[in-house]
Structure formats: C-alpha cells, structure tokens
Amino acid sequence: MSKFILCCSFFVASLLFVSCFPSSEQATKTIPLPKSTFVDSAYFDFAKHIEIAEYSNYFIIKTGTQLEHEYIVVSDSYKLPDSLSSYTRIPYPVKNIACMSTTQVGLIEFIGLANKIAGIANSKYVYSDVIQQRIKEDLITNLDQQDLESWIKADIDLVLLSDPQAAFQEKLQALGIASLIMPEYLESHPLGRAEWHVIFDYLTDDYSNNRQNWAEVISLYELLAKKASEIKTKPSVMTGLPYKGTWYMPGGDGYLAQLIEDAGGNYIYSKSQGTKSMSLDLEAVINTCDTAQFWINPGTATSLQEIQAADSRLANLRPFQDSLIYNASKRQSASGGYDLYESGVARPDLLLQDLIKFLHFNDDRLQYFERLN
Amino acid sequence: MKIKSHIWWCSVFSILIIGIVLHLQFGSSSIGIIQAFQEEQAAFIFRQVRIPRLLMALVSGAAISISGLLMQTMFRNPIAGPYVLGVSSGAGLGVALSILGGSLFSALGFVQLSTFFSFPITETIAAILGALVLLFCITILSSRLRDGASLLIIGLMIGMAVSALVSIMQLYGSEGEVRRFVLWGMGSLAGVTNSDLVFIIPICLACFIASFLLHKRLDLMLLGEEDAEAVGLNIKQTRYSIIAIAGILAGIVTAYAGPIGFVGIAVPHLCRVTLKTSSHNILVPASILLGCTFLVYCDLLSKLPGLELTLPLNAVTALIGAPIVIRYMLRSQKWFV
C-alpha cells in the first residue's frame, strides 16, 4: 500500500513539475499587438507613381503606374496580420541599400543618405566623387547580378530596381533580401521624378534634413518655368541618336518633354503619347525633325564628328548644320558615367536653367550641358 | 509542285518589280514617289534613306540566299544555312567584340587589350572575320563527320558556345553598348547609307558572279566527295572557294543589317521545290531573284508604312517565311530533288 501511495505521489509530483513549464505552443505564442492605426500619408506634389501611408506600426508604400507594387515597411519583430500578408515586406529600418541604377544614387545622395548605399551595380559609371571615394574605401561594393555572394557579403537588405525582374527578385528573396520597384523614370514631370527622394525618409530611420533644399529646388524650378513661359519664341527641340536606323525618342508625356516645354521650347514629339521611349524609323525622324532648331542628348556623342560617324545622313539636319547640338557630357566621368542621370535627376531646376540659357540666350555657361563642336 | 520554268521567272520577277515600287512609295513618312520630284526634303529622304534601304534589301536578300545555297550544297544538308550552322553567330561574335570587347577586357584587368578595342575596328571587318573563322571550323569538323545530323548538332553547339561568349561580354558591357548590340541583333536595313553600299554592292556582286561560275562544281559536290573527286573535281579548292564566298556574303550582310534568319534556309528550298531542279546554273540566279523579292517584302512590312514605328527585320522574316516553307514542305515532302 505504501508502495502504491509512493507511486501515486511520484506521478502527481511529476505532473505538477511538468505543468510548471509552458507547452511549446504556449512558449511561442506572441502577445497580440494593439491594432495599427492610420496616422498620415505622404503628400506628393508632383510624383504620380508613388503613394505612402503611415500607420502607427508600419508604412505602406505603393509604386508603379497603377500603384501595382505594394510594400509594407515594418520592423522584423512585428507580426503581420493576415490582411497585410499580400504586401512585400521590407525590414525597417533599411540599413544597407543596393542601387541598380545611378538615378537612385543621385536621389539618395541628394537627401544626404549616401552612407546607406552599400552596393551599386556597374559602380564604375557613378559620377559622384563622394560615392567613388566610398567605393575606393570598400564601403560600397560593386554588385553583379550573377554573383550573389557579393550581395551577401555587402549585407544588403534592400535592392532598388527600376523594373520588375521576377527571376532575380526570387533569388534575392531566397537570400532574405527585399527588393523595391522604383520606376521614377516614368514620371511625367521632372520635379515628380526628383520627388521620389521622399521614399528614403520612410525606408530609413535617418529623417533627412533636406526639406529646405527640396523647397528651394521647387521654388527655383517654378520661377524659371514662369520666366521661360513669358518668352514668346519657342524653339523646336529634338533628342536622341539612332543606331542602325532605329531612333529611340522619349514619349511626349515623359519628363524630358515636360522639361523642354518648361524651358520654353517645343519638343518635336510633344504630341506623342506615353512616357516611355518610342522606337522610330530613321526616315520618319528625319522627316519630322526637319523643322527642329536644337538637338539635345545625342547619345554618347561628344562632337559633331561623332554624330556624323554614327550616320552621315544626320549631318543634313538643321541643328547639325547650325551647330546647335547640346549634350550633357560636361559632367561625365572618365569611365563614361553621366551626372545628368545622377545628380541631374534630383536637380531638375539646374537642368532647366541650362536649357533656358542655351535655348533662348545663346549662353553656353552651363552646368550639365555643353555645345558640341 | 513543279511550276513551268518561264512562268516561275516571269511571276517572281513581276512580284519583285511590284515590291520595289511599293518599297519606294511607302515608308514610315507620308512621302510618295511623286513628291520626291517636287520637294527638296522628300528628294533627300529618297536619295539618302529609301533608295539605299531598297538596294540593301535587294543585295542582302540575294546574299543570304546564295550563302545558304552554297552551304547546303557543300554540306549536302537541306537545313544548312548561315543562321543554323552558327556562321551568323560567328559574325555576331565579331560585332560583339567590336562593340563590347573593350569593356570585357577592361573588367578582366587586361587594360592594354581593352585599348586595342577602342581603335576604330569596324564592325564589318570583325563580322566578316567572325563568319569566316566559324565557317572554316565547321568545314574542318565536317570532314570528320559521316552524317549531316551530326554536323547540324555541331553547328548548334558552336552557335551556343558563341552565344555564351557574347552573353559574358554583355554582362560587362555598359548599358549603351549592350543596347547597341541588342539593336544590332534585331536586324534592320535602315542604318545602311549610300557610302556603305559603295563597299557592299561590288563585293556582293563579285561573290554572286563567282558563285555562278562555280555552278558545275557545285553540281558535282552533290554527288558526294568521292564521286566528285572521281570525275576530276578538286574538292579542296572547291571547298575553300565556297567557304570564302559564303563567309563573305554572310559576314558582310550580318555586319550591316544584323543577323537575318530564315532567308538562307527558306529561299534555296523554295527554288528547288518550285523549279524541281538541283542544277546550280538555275538555282544560283533563282535564289538571287527570290531572295531579293522575299527581303524587299519583309522590309516593306518592317517599315510599318504609315506609322513612324519600326519592327525588327529578323522577326518579320521568320513570321512570314516559316508558314511558307512549312506549307511547301508538307506539300512536296522532299528537300533535295
């Protein structure tokens, strides 16, 4: 009997001992956080292809022409409710950003967050001295899409892509690296393109102190545009350079068309629709651009001779004969990187200033552009 | 499927003349033939854009067809052609080296070698050399093979290896260089100028004449090397002549117009099937005529008359050519007559 009582006592004691520890299910059960409430949304004056909403526990970012790319920027510790599971998760705060385009570099540098850039694809094409110095100091890695090891080594936590690349994004996801589609080049206003810098305020925990600079950019741009609109003559402008008879011409709804219009110019293809470039036949462009007075951004050409070497027929165009061809090659790195596609993205006011100077005042003291001889 | 010879020649010639008129009349701008005699701008477009483009369509259509015919005869293989055997890929490698080579060697640390590519090595010379080297390699390998299928597999492998090299170069090329190479790969006749034609036309005409003069030897090649040698044919000399002509024709057209697929296979077949002959004194001029006609119409479509836009010529040749050849294949069931 005593043995029985001893066994029962041991059994009860064992049960009590075991019950003192929580079950594995109970151990991992998270305490539900208070429901996130809407706080505010970022207001964009010019950018149309981005939306940002701020909630108490996270940010919702939507990008794309139809705002089809949806992201939730949230700290790792926060458990997302099912209703938000369809959003692509970006860890907050982002510490190491990878840029796949120099335009992104320009925007990040403008906002004073160059220290957040940890990797750049084709970094040799970056113009900025600050970034090049950081590359030399191994603070920024040159990233290669085929070499994923370099991405891990650089400890990247967010990749900025201009367009969706499903296969590559899947690989990144498998490595635990988030990606964000940033089609700022599809904006129809140069200020809209530049305004995308605001996104970095929400991705990182370093709130920029660049509000004043941005306000100055808007103010100067609008002032210059107003002055240019008062000039009665509107010189016609063409752009680009053909290769093997195909001419890529920016669409009439694109930011370049708007920049030319704001500079008091008349973009030859201003009536064409769309923001993307159109692949046009050489014959059509020669015929349409017969009346053009100015020619800007002729590819990588830095002289009239190079344009003629590309296609001898281009020498018959009026801007060529009048030597009124301007390219943004003034600020070009030795390896071929154009600052137009870097700081020029964030400073449309300076670009506008250049355009107004040469379109209306025959003034060649320019910052980004230079007249080709 | 035999069509009476004189009807064939008259029909194809008439279709070609109509094609030439349409090609001159319609373009991506609204200018017509009459305006060319009235307005200065229209005359410029005719002289500098439409006529060179038409001439290039005629020359390259004939050149690619003859190149295909010669390769099919030499390898005694019905689906040999500059595109299938990787000869166009060889030309492509040459062009890729001239466009992307500098960036590749610079990235690999061979700075001195990269400066070599900054010299104006023309894409044309690089493409011709690439095509000739590839065709030479394939010829050497073909002498060790017993059947045509193996040859095609080797052609395919070489094409893939070349594509791999080009992919590596693209990886290290700048955005502008890669875009230039991609555009080149789509094929277009619009980039050809009158000064280019001064170089292209005489070379191609010389090759056409040379290939016609080879017609008896080409007929003997169809007997097989042993039999041909038995009747006194100098096989080695004939082979080298064919390689030189086919390589130059494929290389020069590929350099200026990009890789134009399909024409090299389709046109010689259509000539054989419709004319029911393997005689090269007929097939050479017939391939020239049909090649010209085929490419003039393909280019007319790629111009998208009335619109300012353009389509890749390579896509148009395949989309038009594939159904035609499949139709004839199904009806004739024979490749070589």
XYZ file of N, CA and C in Angstrom, chain A residues 238 240-243 247 282 295-317 319-321 323-327 370-373, chain B residues 193:
129
model
N 14.766 68.539 -80.768
C 14.742 67.087 -80.971
C 15.781 66.458 -80.036
N 18.073 62.514 -78.855
C 18.461 61.129 -79.140
C 19.420 60.965 -80.297
N 19.759 59.718 -80.560
C 20.674 59.375 -81.658
C 20.285 57.985 -82.169
N 20.204 57.810 -83.489
C 19.787 56.478 -83.980
C 20.945 55.484 -83.971
N 20.597 54.210 -83.958
C 21.585 53.168 -84.174
C 20.991 52.179 -85.157
N 15.583 54.850 -84.059
C 15.790 56.047 -83.239
C 14.879 55.965 -82.018
N 14.197 55.710 -88.833
C 15.066 56.846 -89.159
C 14.404 57.818 -90.141
N 19.082 70.355 -80.887
C 19.176 68.898 -80.735
C 19.881 68.650 -79.405
N 19.204 67.963 -78.493
C 19.837 67.694 -77.189
C 20.013 66.192 -76.961
N 20.945 65.869 -76.101
C 21.241 64.476 -75.717
C 21.414 63.518 -76.897
N 22.354 63.798 -77.801
C 22.569 62.852 -78.910
C 23.420 61.656 -78.470
N 22.842 60.795 -77.667
C 23.523 59.585 -77.198
C 24.804 59.895 -76.448
N 25.858 59.177 -76.842
C 27.143 59.369 -76.165
C 28.077 60.262 -76.989
N 27.545 60.868 -78.035
C 28.393 61.692 -78.909
C 28.894 62.926 -78.164
N 30.166 63.214 -78.345
C 30.735 64.403 -77.702
C 31.223 65.424 -78.733
N 31.025 65.111 -80.017
C 31.407 66.058 -81.076
C 30.505 65.847 -82.292
N 30.496 66.855 -83.158
C 29.694 66.738 -84.388
C 30.229 65.606 -85.259
N 31.536 65.442 -85.202
C 32.176 64.388 -85.999
C 31.664 62.995 -85.594
N 31.478 62.811 -84.298
C 30.983 61.510 -83.821
C 29.553 61.258 -84.298
N 28.762 62.317 -84.351
C 27.386 62.167 -84.835
C 27.404 61.785 -86.312
N 28.260 62.444 -87.059
C 28.349 62.153 -88.488
C 28.876 60.733 -88.717
N 29.787 60.309 -87.850
C 30.320 58.958 -87.979
C 29.245 57.920 -87.670
N 28.337 58.256 -86.758
C 27.247 57.327 -86.417
C 26.326 57.129 -87.616
N 26.028 58.191 -88.339
C 25.202 58.111 -89.551
C 25.391 59.410 -90.329
N 25.984 59.288 -91.482
C 26.346 60.500 -92.251
C 25.129 61.344 -92.627
N 23.952 60.718 -92.679
C 22.734 61.460 -93.079
C 22.303 62.479 -92.039
N 22.768 62.285 -90.801
C 22.362 63.200 -89.735
C 22.964 64.588 -89.919
N 24.024 64.663 -90.715
C 24.665 65.957 -90.963
C 23.750 66.890 -91.738
N 22.709 66.333 -92.334
C 21.780 67.171 -93.106
C 20.745 67.860 -92.217
N 20.648 67.411 -90.974
C 19.643 68.012 -90.081
C 20.063 69.428 -89.692
N 19.897 71.349 -86.910
C 20.737 71.644 -85.736
C 22.203 71.310 -85.965
N 22.445 70.279 -86.794
C 23.835 69.905 -87.093
C 24.480 71.004 -87.922
N 23.753 71.464 -88.918
C 24.322 72.497 -89.794
C 24.522 73.821 -89.058
N 25.137 73.977 -85.875
C 25.929 73.651 -84.664
C 25.160 73.978 -83.393
N 23.913 73.564 -83.355
C 23.104 73.782 -82.149
C 22.749 72.435 -81.511
N 23.781 71.686 -81.247
C 23.598 70.380 -80.607
C 24.250 70.427 -79.226
N 23.484 70.061 -78.224
C 23.973 70.107 -76.839
C 23.842 68.724 -76.203
N 24.895 68.296 -75.560
C 24.828 67.021 -74.846
C 25.234 67.251 -73.390
N 26.882 70.819 -72.704
C 27.903 71.556 -73.449
C 27.563 71.487 -74.937
N 27.967 72.547 -75.620
C 27.684 72.607 -77.053
C 28.718 71.774 -77.800
N 28.247 70.951 -78.719
C 29.177 70.092 -79.456
C 29.773 70.835 -80.655
N 31.059 70.635 -80.852
C 31.739 71.278 -81.987
C 32.317 70.227 -82.928
N 23.868 53.320 -95.412
C 23.941 54.578 -96.169
C 24.517 54.307 -97.564
